[in-house]
mmCIF file of N, CA, C and O in Angstrom:
data_model
loop_
_atom_site.group_PDB
_atom_site.id
_atom_site.type_symbol
_atom_site.label_atom_id
_atom_site.label_comp_id
_atom_site.label_asym_id
_atom_site.label_seq_id
_atom_site.Cartn_x
_atom_site.Cartn_y
_atom_site.Cartn_z
ATOM 1 N N MET A 516 -31.230 0.788 -13.621
ATOM 2 C CA MET A 516 -30.293 1.102 -13.783
ATOM 3 C C MET A 516 -29.078 0.186 -13.322
ATOM 4 O O MET A 516 -29.058 0.203 -12.475
ATOM 5 N N LYS A 517 -28.354 0.749 -14.490
ATOM 6 C CA LYS A 517 -27.111 -0.790 -13.888
ATOM 7 C C LYS A 517 -25.720 -0.280 -13.660
ATOM 8 O O LYS A 517 -25.656 1.666 -13.727
ATOM 9 N N GLN A 518 -25.044 -0.959 -12.511
ATOM 10 C CA GLN A 518 -24.137 -0.190 -11.524
ATOM 11 C C GLN A 518 -22.908 -0.467 -12.722
ATOM 12 O O GLN A 518 -22.379 -0.913 -14.274
ATOM 13 N N ASP A 519 -22.069 1.089 -12.484
ATOM 14 C CA ASP A 519 -20.865 1.234 -13.115
ATOM 15 C C ASP A 519 -20.050 0.431 -13.232
ATOM 16 O O ASP A 519 -19.923 -0.782 -11.880
ATOM 17 N N MET A 520 -19.136 0.021 -13.865
ATOM 18 C CA MET A 520 -18.379 -0.807 -14.279
ATOM 19 C C MET A 520 -16.628 0.003 -14.807
ATOM 20 O O MET A 520 -16.588 -0.053 -15.390
ATOM 21 N N ILE A 521 -15.757 -1.575 -13.530
ATOM 22 C CA ILE A 521 -14.325 -1.260 -13.619
ATOM 23 C C ILE A 521 -14.361 -2.202 -14.423
ATOM 24 O O ILE A 521 -14.087 -3.480 -13.553
ATOM 25 N N VAL A 522 -13.465 -2.750 -15.628
ATOM 26 C CA VAL A 522 -13.250 -3.643 -16.022
ATOM 27 C C VAL A 522 -11.346 -3.980 -16.343
ATOM 28 O O VAL A 522 -10.323 -2.813 -16.431
ATOM 29 N N ILE A 523 -10.630 -5.217 -15.073
ATOM 30 C CA ILE A 523 -9.394 -5.509 -15.511
ATOM 31 C C ILE A 523 -9.300 -6.755 -16.292
ATOM 32 O O ILE A 523 -9.950 -7.744 -16.446
ATOM 33 N N LEU A 524 -8.011 -6.459 -17.200
ATOM 34 C CA LEU A 524 -7.219 -7.161 -17.783
ATOM 35 C C LEU A 524 -5.861 -7.693 -17.583
ATOM 36 O O LEU A 524 -5.392 -6.908 -16.597
ATOM 37 N N ASP A 525 -6.433 -9.261 -17.351
ATOM 38 C CA ASP A 525 -5.157 -10.089 -17.042
ATOM 39 C C ASP A 525 -4.107 -10.152 -17.658
ATOM 40 O O ASP A 525 -4.065 -11.067 -18.876
ATOM 41 N N LEU A 526 -3.118 -9.838 -17.213
ATOM 42 C CA LEU A 526 -1.592 -9.605 -17.949
ATOM 43 C C LEU A 526 -0.650 -10.278 -17.478
ATOM 44 O O LEU A 526 0.755 -9.880 -17.237
ATOM 45 N N GLY A 527 -1.064 -11.012 -16.270
ATOM 46 C CA GLY A 527 -0.397 -11.691 -15.993
ATOM 47 C C GLY A 527 0.340 -11.401 -14.251
ATOM 48 O O GLY A 527 1.209 -11.984 -13.169
ATOM 49 N N SER A 528 -0.573 -10.835 -13.846
ATOM 50 C CA SER A 528 -0.423 -10.788 -12.368
ATOM 51 C C SER A 528 -1.344 -11.701 -11.375
ATOM 52 O O SER A 528 -2.542 -11.924 -11.465
ATOM 53 N N HIS A 529 -0.305 -11.974 -10.457
ATOM 54 C CA HIS A 529 -1.318 -12.569 -9.430
ATOM 55 C C HIS A 529 -2.356 -11.963 -8.265
ATOM 56 O O HIS A 529 -2.852 -12.062 -7.336
ATOM 57 N N GLU A 530 -2.340 -10.560 -8.739
ATOM 58 C CA GLU A 530 -2.772 -9.175 -7.450
ATOM 59 C C GLU A 530 -4.359 -9.215 -7.910
ATOM 60 O O GLU A 530 -5.274 -8.807 -7.561
ATOM 61 N N ASN A 531 -4.490 -9.789 -9.155
ATOM 62 C CA ASN A 531 -5.978 -9.167 -9.926
ATOM 63 C C ASN A 531 -7.854 -9.252 -8.642
ATOM 64 O O ASN A 531 -8.408 -8.392 -8.748
ATOM 65 N N THR A 532 -6.814 -10.381 -8.309
ATOM 66 C CA THR A 532 -8.720 -10.233 -7.724
ATOM 67 C C THR A 532 -8.455 -9.729 -5.600
ATOM 68 O O THR A 532 -9.727 -9.490 -5.555
ATOM 69 N N VAL A 533 -7.216 -9.243 -5.491
ATOM 70 C CA VAL A 533 -6.921 -8.277 -4.727
ATOM 71 C C VAL A 533 -7.129 -7.016 -5.112
ATOM 72 O O VAL A 533 -7.988 -6.259 -4.469
ATOM 73 N N LEU A 534 -6.957 -6.432 -6.046
ATOM 74 C CA LEU A 534 -7.335 -5.447 -7.043
ATOM 75 C C LEU A 534 -9.159 -5.207 -6.775
ATOM 76 O O LEU A 534 -9.379 -3.800 -6.897
ATOM 77 N N ALA A 535 -9.398 -6.295 -7.296
ATOM 78 C CA ALA A 535 -10.951 -6.194 -7.974
ATOM 79 C C ALA A 535 -11.713 -6.117 -6.911
ATOM 80 O O ALA A 535 -12.402 -5.262 -7.073
ATOM 81 N N ARG A 536 -11.334 -6.878 -5.720
ATOM 82 C CA ARG A 536 -12.062 -7.118 -3.762
ATOM 83 C C ARG A 536 -12.268 -5.467 -3.687
ATOM 84 O O ARG A 536 -13.020 -4.883 -2.919
ATOM 85 N N ALA A 537 -10.922 -4.711 -4.059
ATOM 86 C CA ALA A 537 -10.450 -2.970 -3.199
ATOM 87 C C ALA A 537 -11.212 -2.044 -3.769
ATOM 88 O O ALA A 537 -11.974 -1.340 -3.671
ATOM 89 N N ILE A 538 -11.603 -2.747 -5.587
ATOM 90 C CA ILE A 538 -12.209 -1.599 -6.128
ATOM 91 C C ILE A 538 -13.967 -1.586 -5.992
ATOM 92 O O ILE A 538 -14.360 -0.727 -5.321
ATOM 93 N N ARG A 539 -14.153 -3.116 -5.352
ATOM 94 C CA ARG A 539 -15.581 -3.236 -4.684
ATOM 95 C C ARG A 539 -16.004 -2.212 -3.785
ATOM 96 O O ARG A 539 -16.968 -2.171 -3.284
ATOM 97 N N ALA A 540 -14.552 -2.706 -2.641
ATOM 98 C CA ALA A 540 -14.696 -2.146 -0.943
ATOM 99 C C ALA A 540 -14.983 -0.493 -1.218
ATOM 100 O O ALA A 540 -15.525 -0.448 -0.400
ATOM 101 N N LEU A 541 -14.178 -0.051 -2.178
ATOM 102 C CA LEU A 541 -15.105 1.793 -2.384
ATOM 103 C C LEU A 541 -16.794 1.692 -3.801
ATOM 104 O O LEU A 541 -16.730 2.785 -3.242
ATOM 105 N N GLY A 542 -17.400 0.139 -3.439
ATOM 106 C CA GLY A 542 -18.396 1.085 -4.128
ATOM 107 C C GLY A 542 -18.058 0.790 -5.490
ATOM 108 O O GLY A 542 -19.537 0.455 -6.427
ATOM 109 N N VAL A 543 -17.673 0.555 -5.969
ATOM 110 C CA VAL A 543 -17.686 0.207 -7.522
ATOM 111 C C VAL A 543 -17.377 -1.477 -7.971
ATOM 112 O O VAL A 543 -16.413 -1.876 -7.547
ATOM 113 N N TYR A 544 -18.332 -1.537 -9.037
ATOM 114 C CA TYR A 544 -18.396 -3.048 -9.337
ATOM 115 C C TYR A 544 -17.118 -2.867 -10.126
ATOM 116 O O TYR A 544 -16.527 -2.691 -11.251
ATOM 117 N N SER A 545 -16.086 -4.068 -9.908
ATOM 118 C CA SER A 545 -15.158 -5.154 -11.146
ATOM 119 C C SER A 545 -15.446 -6.529 -11.630
ATOM 120 O O SER A 545 -15.783 -7.425 -11.006
ATOM 121 N N GLU A 546 -15.192 -6.297 -12.420
ATOM 122 C CA GLU A 546 -14.631 -7.810 -13.443
ATOM 123 C C GLU A 546 -13.096 -7.972 -13.714
ATOM 124 O O GLU A 546 -13.008 -6.995 -14.256
ATOM 125 N N ILE A 547 -13.127 -9.122 -13.992
ATOM 126 C CA ILE A 547 -11.299 -9.419 -14.070
ATOM 127 C C ILE A 547 -11.630 -10.689 -15.381
ATOM 128 O O ILE A 547 -12.516 -11.148 -15.546
ATOM 129 N N TYR A 548 -10.781 -9.375 -16.975
ATOM 130 C CA TYR A 548 -10.886 -10.112 -18.079
ATOM 131 C C TYR A 548 -9.686 -11.001 -18.831
ATOM 132 O O TYR A 548 -8.602 -10.240 -17.991
ATOM 133 N N PRO A 549 -9.922 -11.708 -19.101
ATOM 134 C CA PRO A 549 -8.213 -11.882 -19.897
ATOM 135 C C PRO A 549 -7.645 -10.949 -20.282
ATOM 136 O O PRO A 549 -8.308 -10.185 -21.557
ATOM 137 N N HIS A 550 -6.114 -11.402 -21.338
ATOM 138 C CA HIS A 550 -5.879 -9.660 -21.981
ATOM 139 C C HIS A 550 -6.478 -10.530 -23.369
ATOM 140 O O HIS A 550 -5.962 -9.067 -23.688
ATOM 141 N N ASP A 551 -6.829 -10.945 -23.547
ATOM 142 C CA ASP A 551 -7.474 -11.653 -25.503
ATOM 143 C C ASP A 551 -8.340 -11.251 -25.375
ATOM 144 O O ASP A 551 -8.798 -11.077 -26.190
ATOM 145 N N ILE A 552 -9.135 -10.503 -24.817
ATOM 146 C CA ILE A 552 -10.835 -9.646 -24.632
ATOM 147 C C ILE A 552 -10.563 -8.943 -26.285
ATOM 148 O O ILE A 552 -9.844 -7.937 -26.171
ATOM 149 N N THR A 553 -11.299 -8.851 -26.844
ATOM 150 C CA THR A 553 -11.397 -8.410 -28.439
ATOM 151 C C THR A 553 -12.198 -6.901 -27.590
ATOM 152 O O THR A 553 -12.925 -6.549 -26.740
ATOM 153 N N VAL A 554 -11.955 -5.754 -28.833
ATOM 154 C CA VAL A 554 -13.013 -4.618 -28.457
ATOM 155 C C VAL A 554 -14.229 -5.022 -28.561
ATOM 156 O O VAL A 554 -14.573 -4.137 -27.650
ATOM 157 N N GLU A 555 -14.817 -5.466 -29.857
ATOM 158 C CA GLU A 555 -16.012 -5.681 -29.272
ATOM 159 C C GLU A 555 -16.781 -6.456 -28.637
ATOM 160 O O GLU A 555 -17.550 -6.465 -27.680
ATOM 161 N N GLU A 556 -15.696 -7.656 -27.783
ATOM 162 C CA GLU A 556 -16.555 -7.830 -26.427
ATOM 163 C C GLU A 556 -15.988 -6.823 -25.572
ATOM 164 O O GLU A 556 -17.579 -6.708 -24.427
ATOM 165 N N LEU A 557 -15.451 -5.923 -25.436
ATOM 166 C CA LEU A 557 -15.265 -5.029 -24.622
ATOM 167 C C LEU A 557 -16.573 -3.553 -24.312
ATOM 168 O O LEU A 557 -17.024 -3.703 -23.550
ATOM 169 N N LYS A 558 -16.972 -3.718 -25.577
ATOM 170 C CA LYS A 558 -17.890 -2.661 -25.394
ATOM 171 C C LYS A 558 -19.070 -3.401 -25.398
ATOM 172 O O LYS A 558 -20.006 -2.203 -25.222
ATOM 173 N N ALA A 559 -19.306 -4.594 -25.812
ATOM 174 C CA ALA A 559 -20.279 -5.410 -25.538
ATOM 175 C C ALA A 559 -20.800 -5.579 -23.210
ATOM 176 O O ALA A 559 -22.195 -5.075 -23.404
ATOM 177 N N LEU A 560 -19.903 -5.432 -23.216
ATOM 178 C CA LEU A 560 -20.171 -4.899 -21.722
ATOM 179 C C LEU A 560 -20.616 -3.408 -20.857
ATOM 180 O O LEU A 560 -20.562 -2.591 -21.864
ATOM 181 N N PRO A 561 -21.560 -4.149 -20.637
ATOM 182 C CA PRO A 561 -22.609 -3.128 -19.614
ATOM 183 C C PRO A 561 -21.787 -1.438 -19.095
ATOM 184 O O PRO A 561 -20.936 -1.901 -18.269
ATOM 185 N N ASN A 562 -21.907 -0.291 -19.161
ATOM 186 C CA ASN A 562 -21.516 0.433 -18.097
ATOM 187 C C ASN A 562 -20.073 0.698 -17.974
ATOM 188 O O ASN A 562 -19.543 0.869 -16.606
ATOM 189 N N VAL A 563 -18.892 -0.208 -18.905
ATOM 190 C CA VAL A 563 -17.299 0.239 -18.777
ATOM 191 C C VAL A 563 -17.422 1.570 -18.516
ATOM 192 O O VAL A 563 -17.141 2.212 -19.110
ATOM 193 N N LYS A 564 -16.803 2.028 -17.878
ATOM 194 C CA LYS A 564 -16.180 3.571 -17.061
ATOM 195 C C LYS A 564 -14.525 3.045 -16.919
ATOM 196 O O LYS A 564 -14.108 4.900 -17.143
ATOM 197 N N GLY A 565 -14.029 2.440 -17.204
ATOM 198 C CA GLY A 565 -12.850 2.696 -16.927
ATOM 199 C C GLY A 565 -12.110 0.794 -17.463
ATOM 200 O O GLY A 565 -12.736 0.186 -16.764
ATOM 201 N N ILE A 566 -10.591 1.228 -17.284
ATOM 202 C CA ILE A 566 -9.658 -0.447 -17.895
ATOM 203 C C ILE A 566 -8.731 -0.024 -17.017
ATOM 204 O O ILE A 566 -7.691 0.958 -17.590
ATOM 205 N N ILE A 567 -8.455 -1.386 -16.536
ATOM 206 C CA ILE A 567 -6.793 -1.102 -15.627
ATOM 207 C C ILE A 567 -6.621 -2.674 -16.018
ATOM 208 O O ILE A 567 -6.868 -3.522 -15.797
ATOM 209 N N ILE A 568 -5.118 -2.719 -17.093
ATOM 210 C CA ILE A 568 -4.710 -3.077 -17.856
ATOM 211 C C ILE A 568 -3.305 -3.527 -16.302
ATOM 212 O O ILE A 568 -2.586 -3.134 -16.646
ATOM 213 N N ASN A 569 -3.679 -4.921 -16.316
ATOM 214 C CA ASN A 569 -2.954 -5.076 -14.657
ATOM 215 C C ASN A 569 -1.370 -6.291 -15.095
ATOM 216 O O ASN A 569 -2.497 -7.434 -15.228
ATOM 217 N N GLY A 570 -0.406 -6.175 -15.278
ATOM 218 C CA GLY A 570 0.207 -7.008 -15.404
ATOM 219 C C GLY A 570 0.679 -7.417 -13.798
ATOM 220 O O GLY A 570 1.224 -7.187 -13.316
ATOM 221 N N GLY A 571 2.059 -8.423 -14.735
ATOM 222 C CA GLY A 571 3.194 -8.802 -13.385
ATOM 223 C C GLY A 571 4.024 -10.267 -13.583
ATOM 224 O O GLY A 571 4.715 -9.769 -14.975
ATOM 225 N N PRO A 572 4.607 -10.491 -13.065
ATOM 226 C CA PRO A 572 5.480 -11.809 -13.853
ATOM 227 C C PRO A 572 5.195 -12.739 -14.309
ATOM 228 O O PRO A 572 6.079 -13.086 -14.956
ATOM 229 N N ASN A 573 4.070 -12.979 -14.746
ATOM 230 C CA ASN A 573 3.510 -13.872 -15.862
ATOM 231 C C ASN A 573 3.056 -13.616 -17.015
ATOM 232 O O ASN A 573 2.239 -14.191 -17.479
ATOM 233 N N ASN A 574 3.719 -12.491 -17.255
ATOM 234 C CA ASN A 574 2.987 -11.639 -18.915
ATOM 235 C C ASN A 574 4.157 -12.306 -19.760
ATOM 236 O O ASN A 574 4.119 -11.338 -20.464
ATOM 237 N N VAL A 575 4.903 -13.180 -19.386
ATOM 238 C CA VAL A 575 5.339 -14.248 -21.101
ATOM 239 C C VAL A 575 5.056 -15.674 -21.312
ATOM 240 O O VAL A 575 4.968 -16.350 -20.359
ATOM 241 N N ILE A 576 4.635 -15.884 -22.213
ATOM 242 C CA ILE A 576 4.175 -16.552 -22.166
ATOM 243 C C ILE A 576 4.707 -17.584 -23.740
ATOM 244 O O ILE A 576 5.428 -16.311 -24.610
ATOM 245 N N ASP A 577 5.732 -18.126 -23.736
ATOM 246 C CA ASP A 577 6.484 -18.654 -24.804
ATOM 247 C C ASP A 577 7.358 -18.073 -24.887
ATOM 248 O O ASP A 577 7.523 -18.119 -26.367
ATOM 249 N N GLY A 578 8.141 -17.062 -24.332
ATOM 250 C CA GLY A 578 8.985 -16.071 -24.430
ATOM 251 C C GLY A 578 8.450 -15.161 -25.393
ATOM 252 O O GLY A 578 9.575 -14.186 -25.374
ATOM 253 N N VAL A 579 7.211 -14.612 -25.330
ATOM 254 C CA VAL A 579 6.817 -13.601 -25.796
ATOM 255 C C VAL A 579 5.796 -12.994 -24.752
ATOM 256 O O VAL A 579 5.582 -13.625 -24.507
ATOM 257 N N ALA A 580 6.680 -12.039 -24.467
ATOM 258 C CA ALA A 580 5.506 -10.508 -23.723
ATOM 259 C C ALA A 580 4.136 -10.691 -24.382
ATOM 260 O O ALA A 580 3.573 -10.414 -25.500
ATOM 261 N N ILE A 581 3.162 -10.719 -23.412
ATOM 262 C CA ILE A 581 1.668 -10.943 -24.104
ATOM 263 C C ILE A 581 1.554 -9.439 -23.653
ATOM 264 O O ILE A 581 1.513 -8.823 -22.744
ATOM 265 N N ASP A 582 0.372 -8.787 -24.532
ATOM 266 C CA ASP A 582 -0.569 -7.186 -24.407
ATOM 267 C C ASP A 582 -2.195 -7.067 -24.612
ATOM 268 O O ASP A 582 -2.278 -8.712 -25.246
ATOM 269 N N VAL A 583 -2.869 -6.777 -24.126
ATOM 270 C CA VAL A 583 -3.600 -6.420 -24.933
ATOM 271 C C VAL A 583 -3.606 -5.647 -26.311
ATOM 272 O O VAL A 583 -2.915 -5.768 -26.812
ATOM 273 N N ASN A 584 -4.987 -6.082 -26.664
ATOM 274 C CA ASN A 584 -5.384 -5.588 -28.457
ATOM 275 C C ASN A 584 -5.204 -4.332 -28.458
ATOM 276 O O ASN A 584 -5.534 -3.484 -27.746
ATOM 277 N N PRO A 585 -3.779 -3.768 -29.375
ATOM 278 C CA PRO A 585 -3.714 -1.964 -29.509
ATOM 279 C C PRO A 585 -5.264 -1.252 -29.476
ATOM 280 O O PRO A 585 -5.197 -0.131 -29.359
ATOM 281 N N ASP A 586 -6.246 -2.022 -30.363
ATOM 282 C CA ASP A 586 -7.285 -0.675 -29.995
ATOM 283 C C ASP A 586 -7.655 -0.718 -29.174
ATOM 284 O O ASP A 586 -8.756 0.567 -29.171
ATOM 285 N N ILE A 587 -7.429 -1.654 -28.044
ATOM 286 C CA ILE A 587 -8.325 -1.065 -26.514
ATOM 287 C C ILE A 587 -7.621 -0.062 -26.193
ATOM 288 O O ILE A 587 -8.483 1.240 -25.419
ATOM 289 N N TYR A 588 -6.096 0.614 -26.825
ATOM 290 C CA TYR A 588 -5.985 1.828 -26.259
ATOM 291 C C TYR A 588 -6.560 3.566 -26.792
ATOM 292 O O TYR A 588 -6.058 4.335 -26.284
ATOM 293 N N THR A 589 -7.301 2.824 -27.670
ATOM 294 C CA THR A 589 -7.961 4.002 -28.268
ATOM 295 C C THR A 589 -9.435 3.966 -27.963
ATOM 296 O O THR A 589 -9.953 4.493 -29.791
ATOM 297 N N MET A 590 -10.223 3.259 -27.751
ATOM 298 C CA MET A 590 -11.134 2.840 -27.424
ATOM 299 C C MET A 590 -12.378 4.503 -26.834
ATOM 300 O O MET A 590 -13.335 4.254 -27.038
ATOM 301 N N GLY A 591 -11.162 4.705 -26.401
ATOM 302 C CA GLY A 591 -11.940 5.938 -25.690
ATOM 303 C C GLY A 591 -12.523 5.850 -24.338
ATOM 304 O O GLY A 591 -13.204 6.647 -23.408
ATOM 305 N N ILE A 592 -11.927 4.187 -23.347
ATOM 306 C CA ILE A 592 -12.188 4.678 -22.617
ATOM 307 C C ILE A 592 -11.469 4.429 -21.273
ATOM 308 O O ILE A 592 -10.036 4.408 -21.679
ATOM 309 N N PRO A 593 -11.280 5.333 -20.347
ATOM 310 C CA PRO A 593 -10.125 5.991 -19.265
ATOM 311 C C PRO A 593 -9.598 4.768 -18.967
ATOM 312 O O PRO A 593 -9.827 3.089 -18.877
ATOM 313 N N LEU A 594 -7.996 4.323 -19.443
ATOM 314 C CA LEU A 594 -7.117 3.164 -18.701
ATOM 315 C C LEU A 594 -6.375 3.749 -17.758
ATOM 316 O O LEU A 594 -6.084 4.625 -17.481
ATOM 317 N N TRP A 595 -5.947 2.831 -16.892
ATOM 318 C CA TRP A 595 -5.152 2.173 -16.163
ATOM 319 C C TRP A 595 -3.900 1.531 -16.374
ATOM 320 O O TRP A 595 -4.195 0.552 -15.995
ATOM 321 N N LEU A 596 -2.640 1.764 -16.382
ATOM 322 C CA LEU A 596 -1.878 0.857 -16.290
ATOM 323 C C LEU A 596 -0.649 0.852 -15.420
ATOM 324 O O LEU A 596 0.575 1.591 -15.069
ATOM 325 N N PRO A 597 -1.173 0.249 -13.972
ATOM 326 C CA PRO A 597 -0.303 0.133 -12.657
ATOM 327 C C PRO A 597 1.351 -0.330 -13.492
ATOM 328 O O PRO A 597 1.942 0.388 -13.081
ATOM 329 N N VAL A 598 1.577 -1.131 -14.163
ATOM 330 C CA VAL A 598 3.357 -1.420 -14.432
ATOM 331 C C VAL A 598 3.652 -0.346 -15.012
ATOM 332 O O VAL A 598 4.916 0.182 -14.680
ATOM 333 N N MET A 599 2.743 0.930 -16.166
ATOM 334 C CA MET A 599 3.681 1.910 -16.342
ATOM 335 C C MET A 599 3.519 2.884 -15.219
ATOM 336 O O MET A 599 5.039 3.829 -15.263
ATOM 337 N N THR A 600 2.768 3.011 -14.206
ATOM 338 C CA THR A 600 2.413 4.433 -13.429
ATOM 339 C C THR A 600 3.960 3.651 -12.303
ATOM 340 O O THR A 600 4.606 4.756 -11.856
ATOM 341 N N LYS A 601 4.586 2.738 -12.085
ATOM 342 C CA LYS A 601 5.890 1.876 -10.837
ATOM 343 C C LYS A 601 6.929 2.514 -12.027
ATOM 344 O O LYS A 601 7.937 2.904 -11.684
ATOM 345 N N ARG A 602 7.351 2.552 -13.747
ATOM 346 C CA ARG A 602 7.956 2.561 -14.280
ATOM 347 C C ARG A 602 8.476 4.601 -14.366
ATOM 348 O O ARG A 602 9.698 3.871 -14.127
ATOM 349 N N LEU A 603 7.046 5.011 -14.422
ATOM 350 C CA LEU A 603 6.597 6.507 -14.548
ATOM 351 C C LEU A 603 7.959 7.159 -13.571
ATOM 352 O O LEU A 603 8.463 8.101 -12.693
ATOM 353 N N ALA A 604 7.531 6.679 -12.225
ATOM 354 C CA ALA A 604 7.967 6.311 -10.490
ATOM 355 C C ALA A 604 9.008 6.934 -10.180
ATOM 356 O O ALA A 604 9.789 7.262 -9.628
ATOM 357 N N GLN A 605 10.521 5.483 -11.118
ATOM 358 C CA GLN A 605 11.776 5.358 -10.435
ATOM 359 C C GLN A 605 12.456 6.516 -10.906
ATOM 360 O O GLN A 605 11.891 7.048 -11.760
#
C-alpha cells in the first residue's frame, strides 16, 4: 500500500522545509516541488491527497511574480494557499 502524500509547491517561501517537517510529524508524507511543475507531472505522483501552494518573499523573478500553472487550481485535488489565508484573515 502506498502512503498518502501532500505536495508543497514552492513559490519562494523560506519555510517549505519547516512546513514539510511539520506535516511529516503528523504522520503524513510530504514532498516539496518547484512552482513550475506541470499538471502531468503532478498526476504522475502517487497518492497525492492535497497541494499546499506556499509563497513568500522570494516570489518575484525578474520583476514578475511567479505562480503555479493555472490548470493546477482545477485538478480536483484539495488546495491550501497559506498566503491567501493570511490575506483573508486581515
